[in-house]
Amino acid sequence: ISTGKRPPKHGVLGFSEPTADGRSVRPCSILSRKTKAVWNILAQEGKRSVVVGWWPSFPAEPIPGAMVSNHFQQVPDDPGADLPPLAPGTVSPERVAAEIADLRVRPWEIPHEVLRMFVPRFAEVDQEKDKSLHDLAKILAETLSIHAAATDLLEREPWDFAAVYFDTIDHASHRFMQFHPPRQARVPEREFEIYKDVVANVYRHHDAMLGRYLELAGHDTHVLVISDHGFHSDALRPG
């Protein structure tokens, strides 16, 4: 999407890539990209960009403006762990890294009132046996981290172009689309009743966030809403 080219030309071929020594693999990074992204082309024309959460964008490129890589929202899953410093390459420039590091949200910081917005019957979940609420909290924490960083930068940094990427709908659909109406025969009725609204409520959450971006963009800015792929949400879902 950001290069206008397909994998053989842009060089990012999947979720992993060989390490420099060729002896192992690592999560894919921006280092595999062979071509310019739109923000590189804009930089050549003296334009400033704010890019947040784009996949893959680690290590963050030094561009005019700010780049917050897709490693920003990754925080420890242990409630007893402190929020670690941002690793080198997570954000560029370093000045911005220091300013937004504390905007990261951890899963256990998601209050019950927020979980209830996605799972109205969340109190009925036996969390010793069912980790669905934990998974949802992790997804939401990453979403809110990206949203906090993006809106903060758009409010106070000069920019000509902005790109913000959320993997929330993707992850929530992988995890909860099985419970989306209509109920499939393999889904227990009780679980269906508890989790049937999660995917729809995730879309509502994105609508609310989009409203904030429209405010920040103003009336003289073109806004594009783009999806990298879709999900079957009806009877066509695979069993």
PDB file of C-alpha atoms in Angstrom:
ATOM      1  CA  ILE A   1       0.000   0.000   0.000  1.00  0.00           C
ATOM      2  CA  SER A   2       2.743   2.479   0.921  1.00  0.00           C
ATOM      3  CA  THR A   3       4.943   1.692  -2.101  1.00  0.00           C
ATOM      4  CA  GLY A   4       2.405   1.037  -4.857  1.00  0.00           C
ATOM      5  CA  LYS A   5       4.368  -2.081  -5.771  1.00  0.00           C
ATOM      6  CA  ARG A   6       3.952  -5.806  -5.279  1.00  0.00           C
ATOM      7  CA  PRO A   7       6.288  -8.010  -3.162  1.00  0.00           C
ATOM      8  CA  PRO A   8       8.787  -8.979  -5.914  1.00  0.00           C
ATOM      9  CA  LYS A   9       9.550  -5.273  -6.375  1.00  0.00           C
ATOM     10  CA  HIS A  10       9.230  -3.881  -2.840  1.00  0.00           C
ATOM     11  CA  GLY A  11      11.040  -6.832  -1.245  1.00  0.00           C
ATOM     12  CA  VAL A  12       8.909  -7.588   1.839  1.00  0.00           C
ATOM     13  CA  LEU A  13       7.880 -11.168   1.131  1.00  0.00           C
ATOM     14  CA  GLY A  14       6.184 -12.313   4.336  1.00  0.00           C
ATOM     15  CA  PHE A  15       6.044 -12.179   8.108  1.00  0.00           C
ATOM     16  CA  SER A  16       9.695 -13.203   8.524  1.00  0.00           C
ATOM     17  CA  GLU A  17      13.009 -12.632   6.769  1.00  0.00           C
ATOM     18  CA  PRO A  18      16.538 -14.040   6.916  1.00  0.00           C
ATOM     19  CA  THR A  19      18.990 -12.440   9.323  1.00  0.00           C
ATOM     20  CA  ALA A  20      21.995 -10.651   7.846  1.00  0.00           C
ATOM     21  CA  ASP A  21      24.236 -13.694   8.352  1.00  0.00           C
ATOM     22  CA  GLY A  22      21.695 -15.981   6.678  1.00  0.00           C
ATOM     23  CA  ARG A  23      21.689 -18.410   9.600  1.00  0.00           C
ATOM     24  CA  SER A  24      18.273 -17.767  11.079  1.00  0.00           C
ATOM     25  CA  VAL A  25      15.059 -15.771  10.614  1.00  0.00           C
ATOM     26  CA  ARG A  26      13.570 -12.744  12.342  1.00  0.00           C
ATOM     27  CA  PRO A  27      10.293 -10.820  12.090  1.00  0.00           C
ATOM     28  CA  CYS A  28      10.146  -8.873   8.859  1.00  0.00           C
ATOM     29  CA  SER A  29      11.497  -5.343   9.009  1.00  0.00           C
ATOM     30  CA  ILE A  30      11.734  -2.253   6.894  1.00  0.00           C
ATOM     31  CA  LEU A  31      15.288  -3.309   6.010  1.00  0.00           C
ATOM     32  CA  SER A  32      13.912  -5.697   3.370  1.00  0.00           C
ATOM     33  CA  ARG A  33      12.120  -2.926   1.509  1.00  0.00           C
ATOM     34  CA  LYS A  34      13.860  -2.133  -1.774  1.00  0.00           C
ATOM     35  CA  THR A  35      11.728   0.782  -2.966  1.00  0.00           C
ATOM     36  CA  LYS A  36      10.580   4.166  -1.734  1.00  0.00           C
ATOM     37  CA  ALA A  37       7.442   4.541   0.306  1.00  0.00           C
ATOM     38  CA  VAL A  38       5.153   7.482  -0.287  1.00  0.00           C
ATOM     39  CA  TRP A  39       6.668   9.326   2.690  1.00  0.00           C
ATOM     40  CA  ASN A  40      10.142   9.036   1.140  1.00  0.00           C
ATOM     41  CA  ILE A  41       8.875  10.532  -2.100  1.00  0.00           C
ATOM     42  CA  LEU A  42       7.170  13.344  -0.191  1.00  0.00           C
ATOM     43  CA  ALA A  43      10.372  13.995   1.771  1.00  0.00           C
ATOM     44  CA  GLN A  44      12.185  14.603  -1.505  1.00  0.00           C
ATOM     45  CA  GLU A  45       9.676  17.367  -2.178  1.00  0.00           C
ATOM     46  CA  GLY A  46      10.198  18.960   1.236  1.00  0.00           C
ATOM     47  CA  LYS A  47       7.021  17.535   2.786  1.00  0.00           C
ATOM     48  CA  ARG A  48       6.703  16.342   6.388  1.00  0.00           C
ATOM     49  CA  SER A  49       4.996  13.083   7.365  1.00  0.00           C
ATOM     50  CA  VAL A  50       3.679  11.485  10.543  1.00  0.00           C
ATOM     51  CA  VAL A  51       3.646   7.681  10.199  1.00  0.00           C
ATOM     52  CA  VAL A  52       2.436   5.559  13.121  1.00  0.00           C
ATOM     53  CA  GLY A  53       2.210   1.785  13.495  1.00  0.00           C
ATOM     54  CA  TRP A  54       2.758   1.010   9.801  1.00  0.00           C
ATOM     55  CA  TRP A  55       3.627  -2.605   9.156  1.00  0.00           C
ATOM     56  CA  PRO A  56       6.505  -3.159   8.841  1.00  0.00           C
ATOM     57  CA  SER A  57       8.266   0.069   9.813  1.00  0.00           C
ATOM     58  CA  PHE A  58      10.927  -1.083  12.275  1.00  0.00           C
ATOM     59  CA  PRO A  59      13.559   0.278  12.517  1.00  0.00           C
ATOM     60  CA  ALA A  60      11.937   3.695  12.196  1.00  0.00           C
ATOM     61  CA  GLU A  61      13.162   5.726   9.234  1.00  0.00           C
ATOM     62  CA  PRO A  62      14.623   9.210   9.767  1.00  0.00           C
ATOM     63  CA  ILE A  63      12.080  11.214   7.778  1.00  0.00           C
ATOM     64  CA  PRO A  64      11.027  14.861   7.988  1.00  0.00           C
ATOM     65  CA  GLY A  65       8.336  14.644  10.656  1.00  0.00           C
ATOM     66  CA  ALA A  66       8.020  11.522  12.816  1.00  0.00           C
ATOM     67  CA  MET A  67       7.995   7.759  12.357  1.00  0.00           C
ATOM     68  CA  VAL A  68       6.574   5.527  15.108  1.00  0.00           C
ATOM     69  CA  SER A  69       7.272   1.927  14.161  1.00  0.00           C
ATOM     70  CA  ASN A  70       5.111  -1.141  14.609  1.00  0.00           C
ATOM     71  CA  HIS A  71       7.196  -2.122  17.661  1.00  0.00           C
ATOM     72  CA  PHE A  72       5.913   0.848  19.682  1.00  0.00           C
ATOM     73  CA  GLN A  73       2.772  -0.831  21.034  1.00  0.00           C
ATOM     74  CA  GLN A  74       4.517  -4.042  22.113  1.00  0.00           C
ATOM     75  CA  VAL A  75       4.687  -4.073  25.917  1.00  0.00           C
ATOM     76  CA  PRO A  76       5.255  -6.821  28.517  1.00  0.00           C
ATOM     77  CA  ASP A  77       2.228  -8.971  29.250  1.00  0.00           C
ATOM     78  CA  ASP A  78       3.171  -9.321  32.928  1.00  0.00           C
ATOM     79  CA  PRO A  79       1.211  -7.015  35.268  1.00  0.00           C
ATOM     80  CA  GLY A  80       4.237  -6.919  37.565  1.00  0.00           C
ATOM     81  CA  ALA A  81       6.603  -5.666  34.878  1.00  0.00           C
ATOM     82  CA  ASP A  82       7.537  -2.031  34.518  1.00  0.00           C
ATOM     83  CA  LEU A  83       7.032  -0.246  31.226  1.00  0.00           C
ATOM     84  CA  PRO A  84      10.435  -0.697  29.564  1.00  0.00           C
ATOM     85  CA  PRO A  85      12.277   2.066  27.735  1.00  0.00           C
ATOM     86  CA  LEU A  86      11.653   2.194  24.009  1.00  0.00           C
ATOM     87  CA  ALA A  87      14.240   0.122  22.168  1.00  0.00           C
ATOM     88  CA  PRO A  88      16.522   1.970  19.739  1.00  0.00           C
ATOM     89  CA  GLY A  89      14.884   2.238  16.338  1.00  0.00           C
ATOM     90  CA  THR A  90      11.329   2.170  17.677  1.00  0.00           C
ATOM     91  CA  VAL A  91      10.695   5.872  17.050  1.00  0.00           C
ATOM     92  CA  SER A  92      12.425   8.526  14.956  1.00  0.00           C
ATOM     93  CA  PRO A  93      13.573  11.125  15.858  1.00  0.00           C
ATOM     94  CA  GLU A  94      14.810  10.366  19.374  1.00  0.00           C
ATOM     95  CA  ARG A  95      13.250  13.604  20.625  1.00  0.00           C
ATOM     96  CA  VAL A  96       9.812  12.209  19.762  1.00  0.00           C
ATOM     97  CA  ALA A  97      10.598   8.855  21.385  1.00  0.00           C
ATOM     98  CA  ALA A  98      11.133  10.565  24.733  1.00  0.00           C
ATOM     99  CA  GLU A  99       7.910  12.542  24.352  1.00  0.00           C
ATOM    100  CA  ILE A 100       5.555   9.637  23.600  1.00  0.00           C
ATOM    101  CA  ALA A 101       7.076   6.664  25.468  1.00  0.00           C
ATOM    102  CA  ASP A 102       4.607   7.037  28.348  1.00  0.00           C
ATOM    103  CA  LEU A 103       1.606   6.974  25.996  1.00  0.00           C
ATOM    104  CA  ARG A 104       1.850   3.190  25.698  1.00  0.00           C
ATOM    105  CA  VAL A 105      -1.054   1.309  27.285  1.00  0.00           C
ATOM    106  CA  ARG A 106      -0.712  -2.036  29.024  1.00  0.00           C
ATOM    107  CA  PRO A 107      -3.467  -4.702  28.916  1.00  0.00           C
ATOM    108  CA  TRP A 108      -4.160  -4.636  32.649  1.00  0.00           C
ATOM    109  CA  GLU A 109      -4.763  -0.880  32.467  1.00  0.00           C
ATOM    110  CA  ILE A 110      -7.934  -1.408  30.418  1.00  0.00           C
ATOM    111  CA  PRO A 111     -10.773  -0.740  32.913  1.00  0.00           C
ATOM    112  CA  HIS A 112     -13.822  -2.957  33.268  1.00  0.00           C
ATOM    113  CA  GLU A 113     -16.004  -0.157  31.930  1.00  0.00           C
ATOM    114  CA  VAL A 114     -14.147  -0.305  28.623  1.00  0.00           C
ATOM    115  CA  LEU A 115     -14.266  -4.110  28.398  1.00  0.00           C
ATOM    116  CA  ARG A 116     -18.011  -3.922  29.017  1.00  0.00           C
ATOM    117  CA  MET A 117     -18.350  -1.764  25.882  1.00  0.00           C
ATOM    118  CA  PHE A 118     -17.092  -4.712  23.823  1.00  0.00           C
ATOM    119  CA  VAL A 119     -18.448  -7.605  25.930  1.00  0.00           C
ATOM    120  CA  PRO A 120     -21.559  -6.410  27.814  1.00  0.00           C
ATOM    121  CA  ARG A 121     -21.755  -9.732  29.708  1.00  0.00           C
ATOM    122  CA  PHE A 122     -18.050  -9.790  30.599  1.00  0.00           C
ATOM    123  CA  ALA A 123     -18.836 -10.473  34.278  1.00  0.00           C
ATOM    124  CA  GLU A 124     -20.108 -13.951  33.319  1.00  0.00           C
ATOM    125  CA  VAL A 125     -16.706 -15.049  31.971  1.00  0.00           C
ATOM    126  CA  ASP A 126     -14.745 -17.546  34.077  1.00  0.00           C
ATOM    127  CA  GLN A 127     -11.330 -15.970  33.577  1.00  0.00           C
ATOM    128  CA  GLU A 128      -9.543 -18.931  35.122  1.00  0.00           C
ATOM    129  CA  LYS A 129     -10.627 -21.073  32.177  1.00  0.00           C
ATOM    130  CA  ASP A 130     -11.448 -18.569  29.437  1.00  0.00           C
ATOM    131  CA  LYS A 131      -8.697 -16.110  28.439  1.00  0.00           C
ATOM    132  CA  SER A 132     -10.797 -14.254  25.861  1.00  0.00           C
ATOM    133  CA  LEU A 133     -11.027 -11.058  27.918  1.00  0.00           C
ATOM    134  CA  HIS A 134      -7.266 -11.088  28.405  1.00  0.00           C
ATOM    135  CA  ASP A 135      -6.790 -11.431  24.649  1.00  0.00           C
ATOM    136  CA  LEU A 136      -9.257  -8.611  24.019  1.00  0.00           C
ATOM    137  CA  ALA A 137      -7.523  -6.350  26.545  1.00  0.00           C
ATOM    138  CA  LYS A 138      -4.194  -6.928  24.821  1.00  0.00           C
ATOM    139  CA  ILE A 139      -5.676  -6.044  21.428  1.00  0.00           C
ATOM    140  CA  LEU A 140      -7.290  -2.904  22.827  1.00  0.00           C
ATOM    141  CA  ALA A 141      -4.138  -1.825  24.660  1.00  0.00           C
ATOM    142  CA  GLU A 142      -2.141  -1.963  21.443  1.00  0.00           C
ATOM    143  CA  THR A 143      -4.889  -0.032  19.642  1.00  0.00           C
ATOM    144  CA  LEU A 144      -4.981   2.696  22.269  1.00  0.00           C
ATOM    145  CA  SER A 145      -1.184   2.974  22.249  1.00  0.00           C
ATOM    146  CA  ILE A 146      -1.144   3.620  18.510  1.00  0.00           C
ATOM    147  CA  HIS A 147      -4.101   5.994  18.745  1.00  0.00           C
ATOM    148  CA  ALA A 148      -2.512   7.966  21.592  1.00  0.00           C
ATOM    149  CA  ALA A 149       0.798   8.365  19.762  1.00  0.00           C
ATOM    150  CA  ALA A 150      -0.841   9.279  16.455  1.00  0.00           C
ATOM    151  CA  THR A 151      -3.279  11.852  17.810  1.00  0.00           C
ATOM    152  CA  ASP A 152      -0.599  13.399  20.022  1.00  0.00           C
ATOM    153  CA  LEU A 153       1.764  13.877  17.071  1.00  0.00           C
ATOM    154  CA  LEU A 154      -0.945  15.116  14.721  1.00  0.00           C
ATOM    155  CA  GLU A 155      -1.956  17.714  17.292  1.00  0.00           C
ATOM    156  CA  ARG A 156       1.483  19.232  17.852  1.00  0.00           C
ATOM    157  CA  GLU A 157       3.824  18.311  14.979  1.00  0.00           C
ATOM    158  CA  PRO A 158       3.670  20.071  11.594  1.00  0.00           C
ATOM    159  CA  TRP A 159       2.708  17.562   8.887  1.00  0.00           C
ATOM    160  CA  ASP A 160       1.657  17.399   5.253  1.00  0.00           C
ATOM    161  CA  PHE A 161       0.883  13.671   5.126  1.00  0.00           C
ATOM    162  CA  ALA A 162      -0.088  11.150   7.804  1.00  0.00           C
ATOM    163  CA  ALA A 163      -0.479   7.376   7.801  1.00  0.00           C
ATOM    164  CA  VAL A 164      -1.784   5.421  10.807  1.00  0.00           C
ATOM    165  CA  TYR A 165      -2.134   1.643  10.807  1.00  0.00           C
ATOM    166  CA  PHE A 166      -4.257  -0.415  13.206  1.00  0.00           C
ATOM    167  CA  ASP A 167      -4.166  -4.213  13.296  1.00  0.00           C
ATOM    168  CA  THR A 168      -7.120  -4.275  15.704  1.00  0.00           C
ATOM    169  CA  ILE A 169      -9.829  -5.393  13.293  1.00  0.00           C
ATOM    170  CA  ASP A 170      -7.513  -8.081  11.935  1.00  0.00           C
ATOM    171  CA  HIS A 171      -6.603  -9.495  15.354  1.00  0.00           C
ATOM    172  CA  ALA A 172     -10.107  -9.146  16.795  1.00  0.00           C
ATOM    173  CA  SER A 173     -11.601 -10.880  13.765  1.00  0.00           C
ATOM    174  CA  HIS A 174      -9.141 -13.769  13.942  1.00  0.00           C
ATOM    175  CA  ARG A 175     -10.000 -14.160  17.627  1.00  0.00           C
ATOM    176  CA  PHE A 176     -13.732 -13.383  17.756  1.00  0.00           C
ATOM    177  CA  MET A 177     -15.248 -13.639  14.261  1.00  0.00           C
ATOM    178  CA  GLN A 178     -16.223 -17.225  15.074  1.00  0.00           C
ATOM    179  CA  PHE A 179     -18.779 -15.780  17.538  1.00  0.00           C
ATOM    180  CA  HIS A 180     -20.215 -13.197  15.126  1.00  0.00           C
ATOM    181  CA  PRO A 181     -23.853 -13.732  14.091  1.00  0.00           C
ATOM    182  CA  PRO A 182     -25.231 -15.906  12.676  1.00  0.00           C
ATOM    183  CA  ARG A 183     -24.139 -18.545  15.182  1.00  0.00           C
ATOM    184  CA  GLN A 184     -22.326 -21.488  13.669  1.00  0.00           C
ATOM    185  CA  ALA A 185     -23.232 -24.976  14.826  1.00  0.00           C
ATOM    186  CA  ARG A 186     -19.773 -25.568  16.311  1.00  0.00           C
ATOM    187  CA  VAL A 187     -20.000 -22.505  18.603  1.00  0.00           C
ATOM    188  CA  PRO A 188     -21.607 -23.167  22.022  1.00  0.00           C
ATOM    189  CA  GLU A 189     -24.673 -20.995  22.540  1.00  0.00           C
ATOM    190  CA  ARG A 190     -23.440 -19.521  25.822  1.00  0.00           C
ATOM    191  CA  GLU A 191     -20.130 -18.393  24.306  1.00  0.00           C
ATOM    192  CA  PHE A 192     -21.998 -17.006  21.327  1.00  0.00           C
ATOM    193  CA  GLU A 193     -24.238 -14.905  23.570  1.00  0.00           C
ATOM    194  CA  ILE A 194     -21.249 -13.495  25.470  1.00  0.00           C
ATOM    195  CA  TYR A 195     -18.952 -12.688  22.531  1.00  0.00           C
ATOM    196  CA  LYS A 196     -21.336 -12.144  19.616  1.00  0.00           C
ATOM    197  CA  ASP A 197     -20.949  -8.345  19.646  1.00  0.00           C
ATOM    198  CA  VAL A 198     -17.152  -8.071  19.898  1.00  0.00           C
ATOM    199  CA  VAL A 199     -16.355  -7.669  16.196  1.00  0.00           C
ATOM    200  CA  ALA A 200     -19.166  -5.167  15.599  1.00  0.00           C
ATOM    201  CA  ASN A 201     -18.080  -3.181  18.660  1.00  0.00           C
ATOM    202  CA  VAL A 202     -14.479  -3.133  17.419  1.00  0.00           C
ATOM    203  CA  TYR A 203     -15.757  -1.524  14.216  1.00  0.00           C
ATOM    204  CA  ARG A 204     -17.700   1.013  16.297  1.00  0.00           C
ATOM    205  CA  HIS A 205     -14.509   1.800  18.189  1.00  0.00           C
ATOM    206  CA  HIS A 206     -12.721   2.429  14.884  1.00  0.00           C
ATOM    207  CA  ASP A 207     -15.548   4.732  13.813  1.00  0.00           C
ATOM    208  CA  ALA A 208     -15.060   6.731  17.009  1.00  0.00           C
ATOM    209  CA  MET A 209     -11.301   6.969  16.443  1.00  0.00           C
ATOM    210  CA  LEU A 210     -11.884   7.961  12.823  1.00  0.00           C
ATOM    211  CA  GLY A 211     -14.013  10.842  14.044  1.00  0.00           C
ATOM    212  CA  ARG A 212     -11.017  12.183  15.964  1.00  0.00           C
ATOM    213  CA  TYR A 213      -8.754  11.912  12.904  1.00  0.00           C
ATOM    214  CA  LEU A 214     -11.302  13.799  10.816  1.00  0.00           C
ATOM    215  CA  GLU A 215     -11.261  16.573  13.422  1.00  0.00           C
ATOM    216  CA  LEU A 216      -7.468  16.696  13.399  1.00  0.00           C
ATOM    217  CA  ALA A 217      -7.263  16.577   9.608  1.00  0.00           C
ATOM    218  CA  GLY A 218      -9.664  19.443   9.034  1.00  0.00           C
ATOM    219  CA  HIS A 219     -11.830  20.143   6.014  1.00  0.00           C
ATOM    220  CA  ASP A 220      -8.952  20.793   3.618  1.00  0.00           C
ATOM    221  CA  THR A 221      -7.407  17.315   3.948  1.00  0.00           C
ATOM    222  CA  HIS A 222      -8.249  14.212   1.929  1.00  0.00           C
ATOM    223  CA  VAL A 223      -8.811  11.205   4.224  1.00  0.00           C
ATOM    224  CA  LEU A 224      -8.556   7.628   2.938  1.00  0.00           C
ATOM    225  CA  VAL A 225      -9.762   4.597   4.904  1.00  0.00           C
ATOM    226  CA  ILE A 226      -7.986   1.517   3.577  1.00  0.00           C
ATOM    227  CA  SER A 227      -8.107  -2.194   4.427  1.00  0.00           C
ATOM    228  CA  ASP A 228      -5.366  -4.633   3.495  1.00  0.00           C
ATOM    229  CA  HIS A 229      -7.780  -7.578   3.330  1.00  0.00           C
ATOM    230  CA  GLY A 230     -11.226  -8.660   4.437  1.00  0.00           C
ATOM    231  CA  PHE A 231     -13.001 -11.357   6.429  1.00  0.00           C
ATOM    232  CA  HIS A 232     -16.101 -13.367   5.705  1.00  0.00           C
ATOM    233  CA  SER A 233     -18.497 -12.254   8.425  1.00  0.00           C
ATOM    234  CA  ASP A 234     -21.569 -14.277   7.486  1.00  0.00           C
ATOM    235  CA  ALA A 235     -22.500 -17.854   6.637  1.00  0.00           C
ATOM    236  CA  LEU A 236     -19.506 -18.026   4.263  1.00  0.00           C
ATOM    237  CA  ARG A 237     -17.098 -18.278   7.190  1.00  0.00           C
ATOM    238  CA  PRO A 238     -15.131 -21.525   7.063  1.00  0.00           C
ATOM    239  CA  GLY A 239     -16.152 -24.099   9.641  1.00  0.00           C
TER     240      GLY A 239
END
